[in-house]
GROMACS .gro file of C-alpha atoms in nm:
model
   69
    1UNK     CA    1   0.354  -1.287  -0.634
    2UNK     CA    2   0.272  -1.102  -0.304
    3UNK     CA    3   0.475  -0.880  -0.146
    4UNK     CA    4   0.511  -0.758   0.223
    5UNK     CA    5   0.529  -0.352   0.313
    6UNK     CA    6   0.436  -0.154   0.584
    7UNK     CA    7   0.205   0.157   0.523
    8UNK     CA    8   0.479   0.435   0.540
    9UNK     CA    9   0.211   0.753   0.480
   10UNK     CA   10  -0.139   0.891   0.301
   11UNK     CA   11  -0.152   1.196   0.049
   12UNK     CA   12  -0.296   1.493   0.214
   13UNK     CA   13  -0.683   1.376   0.110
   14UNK     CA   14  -0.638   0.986   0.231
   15UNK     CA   15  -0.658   0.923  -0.152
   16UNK     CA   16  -0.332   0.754  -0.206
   17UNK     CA   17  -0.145   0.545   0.023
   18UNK     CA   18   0.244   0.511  -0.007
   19UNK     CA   19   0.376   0.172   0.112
   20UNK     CA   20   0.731   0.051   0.167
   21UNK     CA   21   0.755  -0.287   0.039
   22UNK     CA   22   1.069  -0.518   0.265
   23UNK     CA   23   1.409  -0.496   0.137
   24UNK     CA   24   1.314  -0.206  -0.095
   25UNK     CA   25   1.404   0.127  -0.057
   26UNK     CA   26   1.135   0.321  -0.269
   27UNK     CA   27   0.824   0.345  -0.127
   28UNK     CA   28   0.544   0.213  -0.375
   29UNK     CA   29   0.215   0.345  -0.409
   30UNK     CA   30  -0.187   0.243  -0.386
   31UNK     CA   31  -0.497   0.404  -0.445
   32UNK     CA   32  -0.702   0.377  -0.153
   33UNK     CA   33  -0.991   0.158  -0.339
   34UNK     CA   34  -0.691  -0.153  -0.401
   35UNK     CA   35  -0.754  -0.156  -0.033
   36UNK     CA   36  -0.920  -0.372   0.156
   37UNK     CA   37  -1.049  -0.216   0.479
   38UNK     CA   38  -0.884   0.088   0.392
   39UNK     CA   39  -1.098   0.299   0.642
   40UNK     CA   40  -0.891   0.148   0.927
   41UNK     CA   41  -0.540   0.142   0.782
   42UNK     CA   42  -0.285   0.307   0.975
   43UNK     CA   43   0.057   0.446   0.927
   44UNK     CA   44   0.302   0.144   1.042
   45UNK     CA   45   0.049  -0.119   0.969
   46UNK     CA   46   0.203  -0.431   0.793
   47UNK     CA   47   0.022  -0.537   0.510
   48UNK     CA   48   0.060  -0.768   0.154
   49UNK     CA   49  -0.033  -0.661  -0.194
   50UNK     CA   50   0.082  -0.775  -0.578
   51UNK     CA   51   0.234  -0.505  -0.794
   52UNK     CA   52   0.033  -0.393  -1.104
   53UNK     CA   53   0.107  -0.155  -1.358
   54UNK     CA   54  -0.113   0.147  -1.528
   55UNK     CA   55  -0.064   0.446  -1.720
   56UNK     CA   56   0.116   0.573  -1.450
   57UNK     CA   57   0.381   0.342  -1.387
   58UNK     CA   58   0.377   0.045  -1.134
   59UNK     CA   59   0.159   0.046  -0.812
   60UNK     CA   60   0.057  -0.137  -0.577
   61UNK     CA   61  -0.265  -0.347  -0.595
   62UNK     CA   62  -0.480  -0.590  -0.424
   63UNK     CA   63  -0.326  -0.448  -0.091
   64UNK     CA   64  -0.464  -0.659   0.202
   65UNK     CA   65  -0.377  -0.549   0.586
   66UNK     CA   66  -0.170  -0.766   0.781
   67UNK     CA   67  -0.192  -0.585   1.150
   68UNK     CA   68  -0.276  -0.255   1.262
   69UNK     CA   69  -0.663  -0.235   1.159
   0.00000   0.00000   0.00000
């Protein structure tokens, strides 16, 4: 199932990017590689992704960008 989010801010080395999914209040998060044209991604851009889960907990993956690139 996809989800919508806007890109709400990057860890301090661009590595992670935290996203806050509609009608959610916790912010989710991505590594930058689930990211397609991640280069260009910008705080406030809209974008889509699927949630997966890891050793860490649940995170966002597949994360495509909607506007803002």
């Amino acid at each position: 199932m996809r989800i919508r989010g806007q890109v709400s801010s990057f860890s301090r080395r661009g590595t992670y990017i935290f996203i806050r999914p509609e009608g959610r209040v916790a912010p989710t998060f991505c590594h930058r590689s689930d990211v397609h044209g991640a280069d260009r991604l910008r705080e406030g851009c809209s974008v889509e992704f699927e949630l997966g889960r890891d050793d860490f907990g649940t995170r966002a993956v597949r994360v495509v960008a909607l506007t803002g690139v």
